[in-house]
mmCIF file of C-alpha atoms in Angstrom:
data_model
loop_
_atom_site.group_PDB
_atom_site.id
_atom_site.type_symbol
_atom_site.label_atom_id
_atom_site.label_comp_id
_atom_site.label_asym_id
_atom_site.label_seq_id
_atom_site.Cartn_x
_atom_site.Cartn_y
_atom_site.Cartn_z
ATOM 1 C CA UNK F 1 4.810 7.147 0.647
ATOM 2 C CA UNK F 2 1.167 8.346 1.646
ATOM 3 C CA UNK F 3 1.019 12.153 2.578
ATOM 4 C CA UNK F 4 2.464 14.475 5.407
ATOM 5 C CA UNK F 5 2.400 14.259 8.729
ATOM 6 C CA UNK F 6 3.744 17.566 10.951
ATOM 7 C CA UNK F 7 5.269 18.218 13.950
ATOM 8 C CA UNK F 8 3.656 20.478 16.609
ATOM 9 C CA UNK F 9 4.820 24.088 17.095
ATOM 10 C CA UNK F 10 3.893 26.721 14.959
ATOM 11 C CA UNK F 11 6.828 28.208 14.720
ATOM 12 C CA UNK F 12 6.954 30.049 10.995
ATOM 13 C CA UNK F 13 9.721 27.504 9.943
ATOM 14 C CA UNK F 14 7.173 25.046 10.866
ATOM 15 C CA UNK F 15 4.194 26.961 9.309
ATOM 16 C CA UNK F 16 6.968 27.065 6.122
ATOM 17 C CA UNK F 17 7.792 22.721 5.937
ATOM 18 C CA UNK F 18 3.931 21.670 6.699
ATOM 19 C CA UNK F 19 2.919 24.064 3.756
ATOM 20 C CA UNK F 20 5.765 22.420 1.294
ATOM 21 C CA UNK F 21 4.574 19.104 2.253
ATOM 22 C CA UNK F 22 1.299 19.550 1.103
ATOM 23 C CA UNK F 23 2.431 21.002 -1.456
ATOM 24 C CA UNK F 24 4.462 18.631 -3.291
ATOM 25 C CA UNK F 25 2.186 15.553 -2.116
ATOM 26 C CA UNK F 26 -1.129 17.733 -3.352
ATOM 27 C CA UNK F 27 0.315 17.718 -6.781
ATOM 28 C CA UNK F 28 1.257 14.777 -6.863
ATOM 29 C CA UNK F 29 -1.855 12.989 -5.986
ATOM 30 C CA UNK F 30 -3.299 12.835 -9.834
ATOM 31 C CA UNK F 31 -0.553 9.806 -10.818
ATOM 32 C CA UNK F 32 0.134 9.108 -6.620
ATOM 33 C CA UNK F 33 -1.357 5.278 -7.320
ATOM 34 C CA UNK F 34 0.198 4.493 -10.520
ATOM 35 C CA UNK F 35 3.518 5.764 -9.533
ATOM 36 C CA UNK F 36 3.528 4.448 -5.308
ATOM 37 C CA UNK F 37 3.624 0.484 -6.644
ATOM 38 C CA UNK F 38 7.617 0.090 -3.605
ATOM 39 C CA UNK F 39 4.743 1.690 -1.604
ATOM 40 C CA UNK F 40 2.002 -0.132 -2.541
ATOM 41 C CA UNK F 41 3.998 -3.244 -1.671
ATOM 42 C CA UNK F 42 5.474 -2.704 1.610
ATOM 43 C CA UNK F 43 1.459 -1.985 2.627
ATOM 44 C CA UNK F 44 0.382 -5.933 1.754
ATOM 45 C CA UNK F 45 2.912 -6.419 4.401
ATOM 46 C CA UNK F 46 1.656 -4.185 6.577
ATOM 47 C CA UNK F 47 -2.334 -5.510 5.833
ATOM 48 C CA UNK F 48 -1.041 -9.078 6.794
ATOM 49 C CA UNK F 49 -1.047 -8.190 10.344
ATOM 50 C CA UNK F 50 -4.922 -6.048 10.884
ATOM 51 C CA UNK F 51 -6.681 -7.561 13.448
ATOM 52 C CA UNK F 52 -10.534 -9.788 12.668
ATOM 53 C CA UNK F 53 -11.887 -6.839 13.857
ATOM 54 C CA UNK F 54 -12.607 -3.264 14.657
ATOM 55 C CA UNK F 55 -15.515 -0.474 14.606
ATOM 56 C CA UNK F 56 -13.400 2.648 14.779
ATOM 57 C CA UNK F 57 -11.004 3.136 12.327
ATOM 58 C CA UNK F 58 -8.445 5.799 11.099
ATOM 59 C CA UNK F 59 -6.444 5.435 7.881
ATOM 60 C CA UNK F 60 -3.853 7.931 8.804
ATOM 61 C CA UNK F 61 -1.786 9.754 5.731
ATOM 62 C CA UNK F 62 -4.035 7.943 3.369
ATOM 63 C CA UNK F 63 -3.258 10.056 0.789
ATOM 64 C CA UNK F 64 -5.610 8.506 -2.268
ATOM 65 C CA UNK F 65 -7.301 6.490 -0.062
ATOM 66 C CA UNK F 66 -6.801 3.685 -1.293
ATOM 67 C CA UNK F 67 -5.876 1.547 1.775
ATOM 68 C CA UNK F 68 -8.999 3.934 3.233
ATOM 69 C CA UNK F 69 -11.218 1.835 0.864
ATOM 70 C CA UNK F 70 -9.878 -1.702 1.427
ATOM 71 C CA UNK F 71 -10.320 -1.376 5.119
ATOM 72 C CA UNK F 72 -13.848 -0.207 4.526
ATOM 73 C CA UNK F 73 -14.798 -2.887 2.796
ATOM 74 C CA UNK F 74 -12.276 -5.445 4.862
ATOM 75 C CA UNK F 75 -14.465 -3.823 8.388
ATOM 76 C CA UNK F 76 -18.083 -3.364 6.460
ATOM 77 C CA UNK F 77 -18.065 -0.088 8.230
ATOM 78 C CA UNK F 78 -16.699 3.548 7.116
ATOM 79 C CA UNK F 79 -13.205 4.604 7.426
ATOM 80 C CA UNK F 80 -11.868 7.510 8.332
ATOM 81 C CA UNK F 81 -8.936 8.907 6.008
ATOM 82 C CA UNK F 82 -6.405 11.717 7.414
ATOM 83 C CA UNK F 83 -4.307 13.930 5.490
ATOM 84 C CA UNK F 84 -2.564 17.131 5.693
ATOM 85 C CA UNK F 85 -2.615 17.725 1.614
ATOM 86 C CA UNK F 86 -5.568 19.283 0.303
ATOM 87 C CA UNK F 87 -4.667 17.583 -3.261
ATOM 88 C CA UNK F 88 -4.959 14.403 -1.780
ATOM 89 C CA UNK F 89 -8.176 14.641 -0.177
ATOM 90 C CA UNK F 90 -9.818 15.781 -3.234
ATOM 91 C CA UNK F 91 -8.446 12.535 -5.079
ATOM 92 C CA UNK F 92 -9.946 10.327 -1.998
ATOM 93 C CA UNK F 93 -13.089 12.517 -2.130
ATOM 94 C CA UNK F 94 -13.111 12.121 -6.415
ATOM 95 C CA UNK F 95 -11.746 8.362 -6.161
ATOM 96 C CA UNK F 96 -13.356 7.038 -3.173
ATOM 97 C CA UNK F 97 -16.035 9.464 -2.069
ATOM 98 C CA UNK F 98 -18.698 6.920 -0.691
ATOM 99 C CA UNK F 99 -16.835 4.372 1.166
ATOM 100 C CA UNK F 100 -15.446 6.144 3.447
ATOM 101 C CA UNK F 101 -14.573 9.977 5.381
ATOM 102 C CA UNK F 102 -12.242 11.860 5.131
ATOM 103 C CA UNK F 103 -10.558 14.737 7.377
ATOM 104 C CA UNK F 104 -7.310 17.323 6.930
ATOM 105 C CA UNK F 105 -5.437 17.337 10.006
ATOM 106 C CA UNK F 106 -2.661 17.105 11.585
ATOM 107 C CA UNK F 107 -1.292 13.558 12.957
ATOM 108 C CA UNK F 108 0.274 15.304 15.771
ATOM 109 C CA UNK F 109 -3.165 17.570 16.748
ATOM 110 C CA UNK F 110 -6.163 14.985 16.021
ATOM 111 C CA UNK F 111 -9.853 16.577 16.488
ATOM 112 C CA UNK F 112 -11.068 12.794 17.582
ATOM 113 C CA UNK F 113 -12.190 12.427 21.341
ATOM 114 C CA UNK F 114 -9.818 10.880 23.605
ATOM 115 C CA UNK F 115 -10.290 6.311 23.037
ATOM 116 C CA UNK F 116 -11.896 6.915 20.069
ATOM 117 C CA UNK F 117 -10.132 4.434 18.029
ATOM 118 C CA UNK F 118 -10.260 0.748 17.816
ATOM 119 C CA UNK F 119 -7.874 0.672 14.752
ATOM 120 C CA UNK F 120 -5.184 3.304 13.203
ATOM 121 C CA UNK F 121 -3.380 2.248 9.639
ATOM 122 C CA UNK F 122 -1.426 3.960 9.009
ATOM 123 C CA UNK F 123 1.884 3.631 5.653
ATOM 124 C CA UNK F 124 4.614 5.007 4.849
ATOM 125 C CA UNK F 125 3.687 8.007 6.467
ATOM 126 C CA UNK F 126 4.975 9.393 10.308
ATOM 127 C CA UNK F 127 8.619 9.706 8.707
ATOM 128 C CA UNK F 128 7.373 12.891 6.743
ATOM 129 C CA UNK F 129 6.511 13.869 11.261
ATOM 130 C CA UNK F 130 8.794 16.828 12.985
ATOM 131 C CA UNK F 131 7.375 16.221 16.320
ATOM 132 C CA UNK F 132 7.159 12.094 16.900
ATOM 133 C CA UNK F 133 6.817 12.285 20.227
ATOM 134 C CA UNK F 134 3.822 14.455 20.241
ATOM 135 C CA UNK F 135 2.228 11.964 17.315
ATOM 136 C CA UNK F 136 3.084 9.182 19.943
ATOM 137 C CA UNK F 137 1.183 11.125 22.569
ATOM 138 C CA UNK F 138 -1.825 11.612 19.933
ATOM 139 C CA UNK F 139 -2.148 7.359 19.576
ATOM 140 C CA UNK F 140 -1.814 6.534 23.035
ATOM 141 C CA UNK F 141 -4.992 9.973 23.689
ATOM 142 C CA UNK F 142 -6.877 8.420 21.007
ATOM 143 C CA UNK F 143 -6.607 4.659 20.854
ATOM 144 C CA UNK F 144 -9.474 2.964 22.288
ATOM 145 C CA UNK F 145 -8.059 0.139 25.952
ATOM 146 C CA UNK F 146 -7.144 -2.705 23.448
ATOM 147 C CA UNK F 147 -7.117 -0.417 20.085
ATOM 148 C CA UNK F 148 -3.774 -1.402 17.998
ATOM 149 C CA UNK F 149 -1.282 0.573 15.562
ATOM 150 C CA UNK F 150 0.278 -0.311 12.910
ATOM 151 C CA UNK F 151 1.780 1.130 11.027
ATOM 152 C CA UNK F 152 5.025 1.537 8.302
ATOM 153 C CA UNK F 153 8.142 4.020 8.541
ATOM 154 C CA UNK F 154 11.160 4.147 7.395
ATOM 155 C CA UNK F 155 14.733 3.811 8.574
ATOM 156 C CA UNK F 156 18.108 4.729 8.353
ATOM 157 C CA UNK F 157 19.553 3.263 5.359
ATOM 158 C CA UNK F 158 16.322 4.185 3.572
ATOM 159 C CA UNK F 159 16.821 5.416 -0.377
ATOM 160 C CA UNK F 160 21.444 4.564 0.238
ATOM 161 C CA UNK F 161 21.468 4.849 -3.529
ATOM 162 C CA UNK F 162 19.355 7.770 -4.242
ATOM 163 C CA UNK F 163 21.724 9.995 -1.295
ATOM 164 C CA UNK F 164 24.860 9.078 -3.155
ATOM 165 C CA UNK F 165 23.728 9.694 -7.290
ATOM 166 C CA UNK F 166 22.850 13.531 -5.235
ATOM 167 C CA UNK F 167 25.597 13.890 -3.094
ATOM 168 C CA UNK F 168 28.366 16.951 -3.927
ATOM 169 C CA UNK F 169 31.508 17.753 -1.948
ATOM 170 C CA UNK F 170 30.202 21.310 -1.048
ATOM 171 C CA UNK F 171 26.018 20.032 -0.172
ATOM 172 C CA UNK F 172 24.635 17.101 1.033
ATOM 173 C CA UNK F 173 22.025 15.487 -1.154
ATOM 174 C CA UNK F 174 18.257 16.352 -0.324
ATOM 175 C CA UNK F 175 17.350 13.279 1.110
ATOM 176 C CA UNK F 176 15.314 13.330 4.714
ATOM 177 C CA UNK F 177 16.538 11.493 7.290
ATOM 178 C CA UNK F 178 14.856 8.530 9.221
ATOM 179 C CA UNK F 179 14.793 7.571 12.674
ATOM 180 C CA UNK F 180 16.556 4.948 14.058
ATOM 181 C CA UNK F 181 14.613 1.901 15.624
ATOM 182 C CA UNK F 182 16.206 2.473 19.129
ATOM 183 C CA UNK F 183 14.566 5.761 18.904
ATOM 184 C CA UNK F 184 11.301 4.408 18.074
ATOM 185 C CA UNK F 185 11.194 1.477 20.549
ATOM 186 C CA UNK F 186 12.154 4.692 23.529
ATOM 187 C CA UNK F 187 9.222 7.071 21.874
ATOM 188 C CA UNK F 188 6.814 3.565 21.903
ATOM 189 C CA UNK F 189 7.554 3.022 25.746
ATOM 190 C CA UNK F 190 7.253 6.724 26.381
ATOM 191 C CA UNK F 191 3.557 7.478 24.916
ATOM 192 C CA UNK F 192 2.530 4.352 27.643
ATOM 193 C CA UNK F 193 2.101 2.023 24.883
ATOM 194 C CA UNK F 194 2.529 -1.676 24.204
ATOM 195 C CA UNK F 195 3.774 -3.790 21.035
ATOM 196 C CA UNK F 196 6.866 -3.958 19.041
ATOM 197 C CA UNK F 197 8.898 -3.243 15.925
ATOM 198 C CA UNK F 198 9.957 -5.753 12.741
ATOM 199 C CA UNK F 199 13.207 -3.778 10.475
ATOM 200 C CA UNK F 200 12.552 -5.008 6.513
ATOM 201 C CA UNK F 201 14.739 -4.909 4.232
ATOM 202 C CA UNK F 202 12.891 -4.592 0.102
ATOM 203 C CA UNK F 203 14.689 -3.440 -2.436
ATOM 204 C CA UNK F 204 13.346 -2.265 -6.083
ATOM 205 C CA UNK F 205 14.093 -1.778 -9.047
ATOM 206 C CA UNK F 206 14.335 1.209 -12.061
ATOM 207 C CA UNK F 207 15.311 1.287 -16.216
ATOM 208 C CA UNK F 208 17.327 4.389 -15.627
ATOM 209 C CA UNK F 209 17.434 7.417 -13.453
ATOM 210 C CA UNK F 210 14.485 9.446 -14.658
ATOM 211 C CA UNK F 211 12.164 5.911 -12.795
ATOM 212 C CA UNK F 212 13.879 6.622 -9.873
ATOM 213 C CA UNK F 213 12.963 9.985 -10.102
ATOM 214 C CA UNK F 214 9.666 9.281 -11.320
ATOM 215 C CA UNK F 215 9.006 6.779 -7.294
ATOM 216 C CA UNK F 216 10.195 9.012 -5.733
ATOM 217 C CA UNK F 217 9.219 13.226 -6.514
ATOM 218 C CA UNK F 218 6.711 11.440 -8.749
ATOM 219 C CA UNK F 219 4.078 10.745 -5.477
ATOM 220 C CA UNK F 220 4.964 14.155 -3.916
ATOM 221 C CA UNK F 221 8.323 12.427 -1.094
ATOM 222 C CA UNK F 222 10.515 15.303 -2.580
ATOM 223 C CA UNK F 223 9.889 18.611 -0.908
ATOM 224 C CA UNK F 224 11.010 21.216 -2.192
ATOM 225 C CA UNK F 225 13.756 23.342 -0.115
ATOM 226 C CA UNK F 226 13.957 26.617 -0.317
ATOM 227 C CA UNK F 227 16.798 28.127 -2.798
ATOM 228 C CA UNK F 228 17.829 24.171 -3.715
ATOM 229 C CA UNK F 229 18.315 24.723 -7.407
ATOM 230 C CA UNK F 230 20.406 22.209 -9.610
ATOM 231 C CA UNK F 231 21.514 22.201 -13.263
ATOM 232 C CA UNK F 232 22.147 20.254 -16.083
ATOM 233 C CA UNK F 233 25.838 19.481 -14.673
ATOM 234 C CA UNK F 234 23.847 17.995 -11.358
ATOM 235 C CA UNK F 235 22.445 15.673 -13.129
ATOM 236 C CA UNK F 236 24.445 14.376 -15.099
ATOM 237 C CA UNK F 237 26.574 13.802 -11.864
ATOM 238 C CA UNK F 238 23.346 12.130 -10.775
ATOM 239 C CA UNK F 239 23.364 9.466 -13.833
ATOM 240 C CA UNK F 240 26.679 8.409 -13.909
ATOM 241 C CA UNK F 241 26.525 8.027 -9.561
ATOM 242 C CA UNK F 242 23.982 5.930 -10.036
ATOM 243 C CA UNK F 243 25.333 3.965 -12.566
ATOM 244 C CA UNK F 244 27.663 2.212 -9.916
ATOM 245 C CA UNK F 245 24.837 0.734 -7.998
ATOM 246 C CA UNK F 246 23.296 -0.663 -11.425
ATOM 247 C CA UNK F 247 22.314 -4.581 -10.589
ATOM 248 C CA UNK F 248 21.663 -7.003 -13.680
ATOM 249 C CA UNK F 249 17.791 -6.110 -12.606
ATOM 250 C CA UNK F 250 18.295 -2.052 -13.364
ATOM 251 C CA UNK F 251 19.318 0.565 -10.296
ATOM 252 C CA UNK F 252 18.538 -0.652 -7.267
ATOM 253 C CA UNK F 253 16.061 1.957 -4.494
ATOM 254 C CA UNK F 254 16.532 0.345 -1.099
ATOM 255 C CA UNK F 255 13.949 0.620 1.878
ATOM 256 C CA UNK F 256 15.115 0.128 5.557
ATOM 257 C CA UNK F 257 10.689 -0.475 6.844
ATOM 258 C CA UNK F 258 10.665 -0.303 10.076
ATOM 259 C CA UNK F 259 6.774 -1.718 10.622
ATOM 260 C CA UNK F 260 5.636 -1.242 14.520
ATOM 261 C CA UNK F 261 2.363 -2.817 15.667
ATOM 262 C CA UNK F 262 0.867 -1.031 18.563
ATOM 263 C CA UNK F 263 -1.870 -2.079 21.397
ATOM 264 C CA UNK F 264 -3.091 0.448 24.082
ATOM 265 C CA UNK F 265 -3.375 -1.122 27.125
ATOM 266 C CA UNK F 266 -6.158 -1.433 29.187
ATOM 267 C CA UNK F 267 -6.707 2.283 31.220
ATOM 268 C CA UNK F 268 -5.493 1.869 34.996
ATOM 269 C CA UNK F 269 -8.380 1.844 36.876
ATOM 270 C CA UNK F 270 -8.838 3.022 40.869
#
């Protein structure tokens, strides 16, 4: 899950959320690529849907820039990698400095001109956005007529095994809620975009709970909550609960991936 995208309202709570999300992904930047195997595999399915040509390209929630670099190579011109986390952008510049341009920005307030883009590629980032109407409005604004947005995000049921393992009678497991496919379809229509959504379920297996959590927290996709403190007893309990899900291949982690293929309709003419 590449770096976070945030909500528009500028309240103290929202600013705190942005700081915590950016900090979590920034800390994970140096080892993100090594640990983000599920994210990479899901991204390959999105990659297969790319249009044959594009000249003005953004990787939204670019993380350490691996997809941005590939977009540059595919289309023969520098893509623009946009992310909220300075740490991710620093890693992207270190790894791919000459392959793309880099910009720290909020996806709901993009510093781009109207109709500036032919292609937006975004792999597992927008699930961190808490103001999805603003996000889709921005996609509508920045895409040129005929422009395409290809987005992987996550739906309900994602990380169900993780949520069960860390559940507690006195508190809900610290797993972010995921938006339904029906809600995304409504958001697409409301924003004035055309397109469709394809659901896909993918399961990944890990040898133990430590490996499971490295695949989540280790890529930045677990944001610390104020006052959240887990003790040894919580860890022992989580291990035991997760073992109930074990399969022959290991401990399963389920991702309900939603692939959005969006197109900007022609502008209305007088």
